[in-house]
One Martini backbone bead per residue (centre of mass of N, CA, C, O) as a GRO file, in nm:
protein
  304
    1MET     BB    1   0.095   0.038   0.024
    2ILE     BB    2   0.050   0.365  -0.050
    3ASP     BB    3   0.122   0.660   0.071
    4ILE     BB    4  -0.080   0.935   0.130
    5LEU     BB    5  -0.038   1.257   0.071
    6SER     BB    6  -0.078   1.562   0.181
    7PHE     BB    7  -0.246   1.843   0.081
    8LYS     BB    8  -0.139   2.176   0.034
    9CYS     BB    9  -0.202   2.490   0.068
   10LEU     BB   10  -0.120   2.759  -0.094
   11ALA     BB   11   0.161   2.972  -0.020
   12LEU     BB   12   0.399   3.210  -0.006
   13ASP     BB   13   0.619   3.006   0.139
   14ASP     BB   14   0.623   2.801  -0.133
   15LYS     BB   15   0.814   2.907  -0.355
   16GLU     BB   16   1.076   2.738  -0.320
   17ILE     BB   17   0.949   2.461  -0.370
   18ILE     BB   18   0.829   2.502  -0.649
   19GLU     BB   19   1.105   2.609  -0.785
   20LYS     BB   20   1.261   2.341  -0.746
   21TYR     BB   21   1.076   2.178  -0.969
   22VAL     BB   22   1.038   2.428  -1.160
   23ASP     BB   23   1.168   2.478  -1.476
   24LYS     BB   24   1.172   2.777  -1.640
   25ASN     BB   25   1.344   2.696  -1.897
   26LEU     BB   26   1.094   2.483  -1.991
   27LEU     BB   27   0.875   2.687  -2.024
   28ASP     BB   28   0.550   2.773  -2.194
   29SER     BB   29   0.371   2.791  -1.958
   30TYR     BB   30   0.206   2.976  -1.696
   31GLU     BB   31   0.081   2.769  -1.482
   32TYR     BB   32   0.379   2.710  -1.313
   33LEU     BB   33   0.390   2.969  -1.194
   34PHE     BB   34   0.386   3.101  -0.890
   35SER     BB   35   0.227   3.359  -0.950
   36SER     BB   36  -0.019   3.210  -1.073
   37LEU     BB   37  -0.088   3.018  -0.846
   38TYR     BB   38  -0.128   3.244  -0.636
   39MET     BB   39  -0.335   3.427  -0.777
   40TRP     BB   40  -0.540   3.149  -0.821
   41ARG     BB   41  -0.583   2.989  -0.546
   42LYS     BB   42  -0.883   3.053  -0.474
   43LEU     BB   43  -1.036   2.978  -0.730
   44ASN     BB   44  -0.862   2.677  -0.752
   45ASN     BB   45  -0.770   2.545  -0.495
   46VAL     BB   46  -0.459   2.531  -0.438
   47LYS     BB   47  -0.247   2.243  -0.429
   48TYR     BB   48   0.017   2.032  -0.274
   49ALA     BB   49   0.263   1.769  -0.348
   50ILE     BB   50   0.508   1.512  -0.268
   51ILE     BB   51   0.576   1.251  -0.511
   52ASP     BB   52   0.840   1.086  -0.573
   53ASN     BB   53   0.991   1.362  -0.609
   54ALA     BB   54   0.719   1.510  -0.704
   55LEU     BB   55   0.523   1.761  -0.829
   56VAL     BB   56   0.177   1.807  -0.716
   57ILE     BB   57  -0.102   1.969  -0.852
   58GLU     BB   58  -0.409   2.103  -0.730
   59LYS     BB   59  -0.732   2.161  -0.892
   60ASN     BB   60  -1.019   2.385  -0.944
   61GLU     BB   61  -1.251   2.398  -1.221
   62GLU     BB   62  -1.486   2.522  -1.396
   63GLY     BB   63  -1.623   2.237  -1.565
   64LYS     BB   64  -1.383   2.016  -1.448
   65GLY     BB   65  -1.298   2.018  -1.166
   66THR     BB   66  -1.083   1.803  -1.013
   67PHE     BB   67  -0.721   1.817  -1.057
   68TYR     BB   68  -0.407   1.729  -1.195
   69ALA     BB   69  -0.119   1.828  -1.264
   70GLN     BB   70   0.155   1.783  -1.403
   71PRO     BB   71   0.426   1.652  -1.306
   72TYR     BB   72   0.730   1.757  -1.137
   73GLY     BB   73   1.027   1.563  -1.148
   74TYR     BB   74   0.981   1.308  -1.282
   75LYS     BB   75   1.027   0.971  -1.328
   76LYS     BB   76   0.954   0.733  -1.548
   77GLU     BB   77   0.974   0.493  -1.332
   78ASN     BB   78   0.748   0.661  -1.137
   79LEU     BB   79   0.474   0.705  -1.285
   80ILE     BB   80   0.299   0.470  -1.190
   81SER     BB   81   0.305   0.533  -0.882
   82ILE     BB   82   0.181   0.815  -0.903
   83VAL     BB   83  -0.085   0.736  -1.039
   84ASP     BB   84  -0.176   0.533  -0.828
   85GLU     BB   85  -0.195   0.735  -0.594
   86LEU     BB   86  -0.408   0.921  -0.727
   87LEU     BB   87  -0.626   0.708  -0.771
   88GLU     BB   88  -0.655   0.632  -0.473
   89ARG     BB   89  -0.737   0.912  -0.375
   90ASN     BB   90  -0.992   0.943  -0.575
   91ALA     BB   91  -1.177   0.717  -0.446
   92ASP     BB   92  -1.294   0.940  -0.226
   93PHE     BB   93  -1.422   1.069  -0.485
   94THR     BB   94  -1.699   1.221  -0.711
   95ASP     BB   95  -1.567   1.504  -0.872
   96ARG     BB   96  -1.359   1.328  -1.083
   97ASP     BB   97  -1.317   1.301  -1.419
   98TYR     BB   98  -1.017   1.401  -1.402
   99LEU     BB   99  -0.688   1.354  -1.335
  100PHE     BB  100  -0.587   1.553  -1.562
  101GLY     BB  101  -0.447   1.885  -1.620
  102ASP     BB  102  -0.253   2.090  -1.802
  103VAL     BB  103  -0.155   1.911  -2.041
  104ASP     BB  104   0.097   1.814  -2.233
  105GLU     BB  105   0.229   1.632  -2.490
  106ASN     BB  106   0.469   1.503  -2.338
  107PHE     BB  107   0.314   1.379  -2.100
  108LEU     BB  108   0.117   1.216  -2.267
  109GLU     BB  109   0.335   1.035  -2.394
  110ASP     BB  110   0.443   0.918  -2.127
  111LEU     BB  111   0.185   0.778  -2.041
  112LYS     BB  112   0.176   0.588  -2.293
  113LYS     BB  113   0.480   0.470  -2.274
  114TYR     BB  114   0.524   0.423  -1.929
  115THR     BB  115   0.232   0.303  -1.924
  116ASP     BB  116  -0.079   0.079  -1.873
  117PHE     BB  117  -0.294   0.273  -1.897
  118LYS     BB  118  -0.595   0.417  -1.955
  119ILE     BB  119  -0.622   0.668  -2.212
  120GLU     BB  120  -0.810   0.989  -2.206
  121ALA     BB  121  -0.797   1.258  -2.437
  122VAL     BB  122  -0.865   1.618  -2.433
  123GLU     BB  123  -0.906   1.913  -2.567
  124ASP     BB  124  -0.848   2.241  -2.412
  125VAL     BB  125  -0.925   2.495  -2.598
  126ASP     BB  126  -0.994   2.734  -2.391
  127ASP     BB  127  -0.676   2.682  -2.272
  128PHE     BB  128  -0.522   2.788  -2.485
  129GLU     BB  129  -0.217   2.946  -2.558
  130TYR     BB  130  -0.095   3.261  -2.652
  131VAL     BB  131   0.178   3.300  -2.887
  132TYR     BB  132   0.423   3.553  -2.957
  133SER     BB  133   0.605   3.769  -3.127
  134THR     BB  134   0.769   4.021  -2.994
  135GLN     BB  135   0.859   4.182  -3.247
  136ASP     BB  136   0.586   4.198  -3.384
  137LEU     BB  137   0.449   4.368  -3.143
  138ILE     BB  138   0.652   4.606  -3.170
  139GLU     BB  139   0.660   4.670  -3.489
  140LEU     BB  140   0.404   4.629  -3.670
  141LYS     BB  141   0.437   4.484  -3.941
  142GLY     BB  142   0.239   4.510  -4.193
  143LYS     BB  143  -0.082   4.443  -4.284
  144LYS     BB  144  -0.183   4.279  -4.024
  145TYR     BB  145  -0.084   4.553  -3.839
  146HIS     BB  146  -0.215   4.819  -3.934
  147GLY     BB  147  -0.434   4.875  -3.720
  148LYS     BB  148  -0.250   4.877  -3.469
  149LYS     BB  149  -0.065   5.106  -3.562
  150ASN     BB  150  -0.289   5.320  -3.575
  151HIS     BB  151  -0.356   5.311  -3.274
  152VAL     BB  152  -0.083   5.399  -3.171
  153ASN     BB  153  -0.065   5.669  -3.327
  154SER     BB  154  -0.323   5.790  -3.208
  155PHE     BB  155  -0.231   5.799  -2.915
  156GLU     BB  156   0.033   5.967  -2.952
  157LYS     BB  157  -0.120   6.220  -3.088
  158SER     BB  158  -0.360   6.268  -2.864
  159TYR     BB  159  -0.148   6.223  -2.618
  160SER     BB  160  -0.017   6.306  -2.299
  161TYR     BB  161   0.222   6.096  -2.157
  162GLU     BB  162   0.294   5.871  -1.871
  163ILE     BB  163   0.544   5.661  -1.727
  164LYS     BB  164   0.496   5.394  -1.492
  165LYS     BB  165   0.525   5.221  -1.204
  166ILE     BB  166   0.411   4.962  -0.982
  167ASP     BB  167   0.551   5.111  -0.671
  168ASN     BB  168   0.287   5.239  -0.534
  169GLN     BB  169  -0.007   5.310  -0.376
  170GLN     BB  170  -0.128   5.508  -0.581
  171VAL     BB  171  -0.105   5.329  -0.833
  172ILE     BB  172  -0.259   5.092  -0.719
  173ASN     BB  173  -0.525   5.244  -0.674
  174ASP     BB  174  -0.567   5.320  -0.970
  175CYS     BB  175  -0.581   5.030  -1.077
  176MET     BB  176  -0.822   4.937  -0.904
  177ASN     BB  177  -1.022   5.147  -1.007
  178LEU     BB  178  -1.014   5.059  -1.302
  179LEU     BB  179  -1.099   4.768  -1.252
  180HIS     BB  180  -1.373   4.825  -1.124
  181LYS     BB  181  -1.489   4.979  -1.365
  182TRP     BB  182  -1.466   4.752  -1.572
  183HIS     BB  183  -1.651   4.549  -1.418
  184GLU     BB  184  -1.907   4.725  -1.413
  185GLU     BB  185  -1.934   4.727  -1.736
  186VAL     BB  186  -1.890   4.377  -1.776
  187ALA     BB  187  -2.023   4.178  -1.560
  188VAL     BB  188  -2.249   4.035  -1.733
  189THR     BB  189  -2.022   3.892  -1.950
  190VAL     BB  190  -1.857   3.747  -1.742
  191ASP     BB  191  -1.678   3.528  -1.573
  192LYS     BB  192  -1.566   3.401  -1.280
  193GLU     BB  193  -1.269   3.466  -1.320
  194MET     BB  194  -1.309   3.773  -1.366
  195LEU     BB  195  -1.457   3.824  -1.092
  196MET     BB  196  -1.184   3.724  -0.933
  197GLU     BB  197  -0.961   3.926  -1.028
  198ILE     BB  198  -0.948   4.146  -0.816
  199ASP     BB  199  -0.837   3.967  -0.588
  200ALA     BB  200  -0.587   3.862  -0.742
  201ILE     BB  201  -0.453   4.141  -0.800
  202LYS     BB  202  -0.436   4.237  -0.511
  203ASP     BB  203  -0.238   4.016  -0.425
  204LEU     BB  204  -0.014   4.091  -0.622
  205PHE     BB  205   0.030   4.386  -0.526
  206ARG     BB  206   0.095   4.311  -0.226
  207GLU     BB  207   0.355   4.116  -0.360
  208LEU     BB  208   0.557   4.252  -0.565
  209HIS     BB  209   0.832   4.217  -0.406
  210PHE     BB  210   0.826   3.890  -0.428
  211PHE     BB  211   0.812   3.925  -0.730
  212ASP     BB  212   0.940   3.896  -1.070
  213LEU     BB  213   0.809   4.185  -1.183
  214GLN     BB  214   0.655   4.368  -1.436
  215SER     BB  215   0.557   4.719  -1.502
  216ILE     BB  216   0.274   4.937  -1.614
  217ALA     BB  217   0.178   5.294  -1.627
  218ILE     BB  218  -0.064   5.500  -1.794
  219TYR     BB  219  -0.070   5.853  -1.824
  220VAL     BB  220  -0.332   6.111  -1.868
  221ASP     BB  221  -0.346   6.389  -1.716
  222GLY     BB  222  -0.339   6.205  -1.433
  223GLU     BB  223  -0.475   5.959  -1.578
  224LEU     BB  224  -0.548   5.635  -1.592
  225ALA     BB  225  -0.531   5.431  -1.893
  226GLY     BB  226  -0.317   5.192  -1.810
  227PHE     BB  227  -0.219   4.842  -1.736
  228ALA     BB  228   0.065   4.614  -1.656
  229VAL     BB  229   0.164   4.263  -1.596
  230GLY     BB  230   0.481   4.084  -1.588
  231GLU     BB  231   0.710   3.805  -1.700
  232ARG     BB  232   1.015   3.652  -1.685
  233VAL     BB  233   1.089   3.322  -1.749
  234ASN     BB  234   1.310   3.347  -1.979
  235ASP     BB  235   1.511   3.417  -2.246
  236ARG     BB  236   1.243   3.366  -2.452
  237LEU     BB  237   1.011   3.432  -2.219
  238ALA     BB  238   0.698   3.594  -2.173
  239VAL     BB  239   0.439   3.716  -1.941
  240ILE     BB  240   0.099   3.813  -1.927
  241HIS     BB  241  -0.113   3.873  -1.655
  242VAL     BB  242  -0.195   4.189  -1.696
  243GLU     BB  243  -0.460   4.386  -1.878
  244ARG     BB  244  -0.570   4.733  -1.861
  245GLY     BB  245  -0.815   4.965  -2.003
  246GLU     BB  246  -0.928   5.286  -2.104
  247THR     BB  247  -1.142   5.325  -2.381
  248THR     BB  248  -1.151   5.642  -2.401
  249PHE     BB  249  -0.865   5.575  -2.499
  250LYS     BB  250  -0.752   5.574  -2.798
  251GLY     BB  251  -0.544   5.289  -2.836
  252VAL     BB  252  -0.446   5.174  -2.555
  253TYR     BB  253  -0.389   4.869  -2.603
  254ALA     BB  254  -0.180   4.887  -2.828
  255PHE     BB  255   0.014   5.070  -2.672
  256LEU     BB  256   0.056   4.899  -2.418
  257ASN     BB  257   0.170   4.650  -2.552
  258LYS     BB  258   0.413   4.780  -2.695
  259LYS     BB  259   0.545   4.934  -2.454
  260PHE     BB  260   0.592   4.699  -2.258
  261LEU     BB  261   0.774   4.530  -2.441
  262THR     BB  262   0.988   4.748  -2.494
  263GLU     BB  263   1.065   4.805  -2.186
  264SER     BB  264   1.084   4.474  -2.075
  265PHE     BB  265   1.088   4.239  -2.352
  266SER     BB  266   1.277   4.282  -2.617
  267ASP     BB  267   1.478   4.011  -2.564
  268THR     BB  268   1.259   3.833  -2.644
  269ILE     BB  269   1.082   3.601  -2.847
  270PHE     BB  270   0.832   3.553  -2.654
  271VAL     BB  271   0.470   3.594  -2.582
  272ASN     BB  272   0.244   3.520  -2.323
  273ARG     BB  273  -0.134   3.571  -2.328
  274GLN     BB  274  -0.291   3.340  -2.285
  275GLU     BB  275  -0.618   3.275  -2.263
  276ASP     BB  276  -0.986   3.288  -2.353
  277THR     BB  277  -1.206   3.093  -2.202
  278GLY     BB  278  -1.428   3.114  -2.451
  279ASN     BB  279  -1.428   3.411  -2.512
  280GLU     BB  280  -1.512   3.574  -2.795
  281GLY     BB  281  -1.387   3.854  -2.755
  282LEU     BB  282  -1.108   3.752  -2.662
  283ARG     BB  283  -1.046   3.577  -2.908
  284LYS     BB  284  -1.050   3.802  -3.118
  285ALA     BB  285  -0.828   3.975  -2.991
  286LYS     BB  286  -0.598   3.758  -2.994
  287GLN     BB  287  -0.611   3.694  -3.303
  288SER     BB  288  -0.542   3.994  -3.402
  289TYR     BB  289  -0.218   3.932  -3.322
  290HIS     BB  290  -0.103   3.677  -3.440
  291PRO     BB  291  -0.006   3.398  -3.356
  292SER     BB  292   0.257   3.178  -3.365
  293HIS     BB  293   0.134   2.996  -3.122
  294MET     BB  294   0.013   2.717  -2.934
  295VAL     BB  295  -0.065   2.600  -2.612
  296LYS     BB  296  -0.142   2.290  -2.554
  297LYS     BB  297  -0.420   2.133  -2.374
  298TYR     BB  298  -0.517   1.866  -2.142
  299LEU     BB  299  -0.757   1.623  -2.066
  300VAL     BB  300  -0.732   1.334  -1.833
  301LYS     BB  301  -0.811   1.000  -1.839
  302VAL     BB  302  -0.764   0.736  -1.585
  303SER     BB  303  -0.717   0.375  -1.598
  304ARG     BB  304  -0.676   0.026  -1.520
   0.00000   0.00000   0.00000
């Protein structure tokens, strides 16, 4: 009988443990960054355990139930015992349709190659992550970016702006006020994740000093027009965690996107702007920037 380890609710002081197992140099997805796990820990009830010297993260997501993210640091020869342990733990629950979620193609192949379990995988299309060429989004060259470039030029010609970092309480308050206003205007049409966003971003701002994050706040005549928070994952990849603008300022989103990448991530190859969660408006907006590729993710059922 394998001992089932207790899963611990994620807390701020778990950063060192998580980052011991998650090699950021290998990441393409934002899901396993400690900042992301911490930011959404309340919404997704994030927990973790160490099983056979591998990190296993547990999440609960609306419409998917509770599942385990793909283990990090596992050895192929230990994969069967890890899966066995998770299946045994799940025998006590009735709300778990999928054993794994947020699974990439490499882990899915390892499951098929190094275990003899029955594997049933489905593409989690609404959770695919949009990855773009950083230089494409900075330069906005060519016909396909003509509209975006016009929006940037319009903003620069129309407004006298000031660039700040989100590094003091006044700027944080301005960002939260803009966020509250945005949610009041669109609250009827957004999903639960977006409704929880205010609390998640507030937590992130409260601990900005703890995370290795970059930020930008754009002011026009003393009024906050937009802000963004992102992170350098490794030498080739950046992730945008948060981006919000006041749309009364024409072209603010195109300008914010270009300016933030130019100021903070110009030496990266790619920028991950996360998923669209199945929201049609968000999907259209993300597709309009012409992704270089998508990070595909899968939900996986496993049985003996």
